[in-house]
mmCIF file of C-alpha atoms in Angstrom:
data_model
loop_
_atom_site.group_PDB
_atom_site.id
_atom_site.type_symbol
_atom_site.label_atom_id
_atom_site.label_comp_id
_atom_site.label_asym_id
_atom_site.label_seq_id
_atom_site.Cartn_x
_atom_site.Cartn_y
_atom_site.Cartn_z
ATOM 1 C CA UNK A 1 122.053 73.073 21.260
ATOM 2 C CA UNK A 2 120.220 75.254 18.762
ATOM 3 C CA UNK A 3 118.689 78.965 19.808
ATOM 4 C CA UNK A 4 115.147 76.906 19.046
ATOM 5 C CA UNK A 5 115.968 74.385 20.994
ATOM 6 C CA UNK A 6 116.877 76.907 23.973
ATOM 7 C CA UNK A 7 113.638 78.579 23.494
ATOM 8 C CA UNK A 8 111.811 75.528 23.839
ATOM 9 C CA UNK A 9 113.299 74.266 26.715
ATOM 10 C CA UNK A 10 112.708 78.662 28.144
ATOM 11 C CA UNK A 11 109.375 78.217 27.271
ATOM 12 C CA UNK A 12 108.420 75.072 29.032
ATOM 13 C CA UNK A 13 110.347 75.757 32.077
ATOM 14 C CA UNK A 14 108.160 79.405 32.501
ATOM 15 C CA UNK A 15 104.654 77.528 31.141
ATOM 16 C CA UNK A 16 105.299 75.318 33.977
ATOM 17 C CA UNK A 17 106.158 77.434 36.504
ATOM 18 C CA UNK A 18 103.453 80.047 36.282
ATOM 19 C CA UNK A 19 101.107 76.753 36.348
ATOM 20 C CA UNK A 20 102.307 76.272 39.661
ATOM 21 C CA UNK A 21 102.205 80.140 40.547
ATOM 22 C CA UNK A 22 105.922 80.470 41.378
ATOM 23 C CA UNK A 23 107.428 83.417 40.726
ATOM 24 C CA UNK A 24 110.879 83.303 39.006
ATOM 25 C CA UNK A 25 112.485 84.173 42.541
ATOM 26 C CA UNK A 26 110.513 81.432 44.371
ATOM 27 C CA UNK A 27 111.838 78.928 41.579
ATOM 28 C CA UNK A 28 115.496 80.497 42.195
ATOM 29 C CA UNK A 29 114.919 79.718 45.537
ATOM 30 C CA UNK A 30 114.221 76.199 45.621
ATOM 31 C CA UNK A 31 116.905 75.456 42.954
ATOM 32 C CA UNK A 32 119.396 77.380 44.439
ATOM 33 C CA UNK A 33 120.186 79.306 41.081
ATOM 34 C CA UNK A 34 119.799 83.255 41.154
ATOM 35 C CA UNK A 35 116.753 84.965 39.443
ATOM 36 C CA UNK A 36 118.681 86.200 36.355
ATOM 37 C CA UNK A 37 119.528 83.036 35.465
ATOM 38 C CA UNK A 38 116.258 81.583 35.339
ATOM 39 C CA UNK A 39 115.219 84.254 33.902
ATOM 40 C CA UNK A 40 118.125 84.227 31.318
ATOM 41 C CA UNK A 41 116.795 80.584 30.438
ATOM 42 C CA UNK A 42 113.456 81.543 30.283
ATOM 43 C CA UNK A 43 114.214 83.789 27.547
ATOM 44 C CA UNK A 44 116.545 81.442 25.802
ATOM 45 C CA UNK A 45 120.108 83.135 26.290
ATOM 46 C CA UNK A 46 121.599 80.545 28.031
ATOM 47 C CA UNK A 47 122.399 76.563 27.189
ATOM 48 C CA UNK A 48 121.196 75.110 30.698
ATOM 49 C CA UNK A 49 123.281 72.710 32.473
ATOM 50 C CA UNK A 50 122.041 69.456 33.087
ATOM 51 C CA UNK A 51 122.649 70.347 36.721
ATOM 52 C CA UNK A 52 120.273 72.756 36.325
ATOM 53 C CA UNK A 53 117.843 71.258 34.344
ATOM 54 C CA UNK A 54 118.138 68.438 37.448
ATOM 55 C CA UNK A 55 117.064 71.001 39.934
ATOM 56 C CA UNK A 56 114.983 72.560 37.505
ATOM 57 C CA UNK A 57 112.430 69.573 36.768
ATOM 58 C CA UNK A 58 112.417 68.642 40.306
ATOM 59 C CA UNK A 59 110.818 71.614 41.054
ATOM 60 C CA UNK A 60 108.652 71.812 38.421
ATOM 61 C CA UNK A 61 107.687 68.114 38.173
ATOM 62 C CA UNK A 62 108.470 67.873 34.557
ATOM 63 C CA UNK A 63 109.880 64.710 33.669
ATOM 64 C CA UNK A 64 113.642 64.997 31.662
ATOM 65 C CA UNK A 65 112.341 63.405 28.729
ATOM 66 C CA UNK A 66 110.659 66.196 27.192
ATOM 67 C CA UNK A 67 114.035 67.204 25.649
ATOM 68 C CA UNK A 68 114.349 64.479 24.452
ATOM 69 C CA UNK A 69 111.057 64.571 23.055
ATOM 70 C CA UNK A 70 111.950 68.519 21.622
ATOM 71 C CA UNK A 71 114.606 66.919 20.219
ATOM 72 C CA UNK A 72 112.399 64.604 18.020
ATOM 73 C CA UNK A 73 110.321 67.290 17.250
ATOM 74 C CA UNK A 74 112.443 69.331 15.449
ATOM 75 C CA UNK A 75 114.229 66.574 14.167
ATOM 76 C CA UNK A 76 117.063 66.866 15.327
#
């Protein structure tokens, strides 16, 4: 995965989250992943598992296709 594509993927998961007013520990929470990672992901340090991109989108109610959808984006 590309550091653009990490960023993406960091960006939409925090867009989404402060639309639902959840705090990055309130997210940790309900995914059962610490603050610093979702944090970490947020910022784009980390490739996300798809474990945690499972838990993730449940959460957040974002459907798993929009990586594929970054994907096409950037061409890639």
């Amino acid at each position: 995965m590309s550091e653009q594509h990490k960023i993406l993927i960091g960006q939409t998961i925090a867009e989404k989250r402060k639309k639902l007013n959840l705090t990055q520990h309130e997210l940790a929470e309900k995914t059962d992943l610490s603050r610093s990672y979702i944090a970490d992901l947020e910022a784009g340090r980390y490739t996300p598992s798809i474990k945690s991109l499972v838990a993730i989108s449940a959460v957040l109610e974002l459907d798993l296709n929009f990586l594929t959808e970054m994907t096409e984006i950037q061409g890639g």
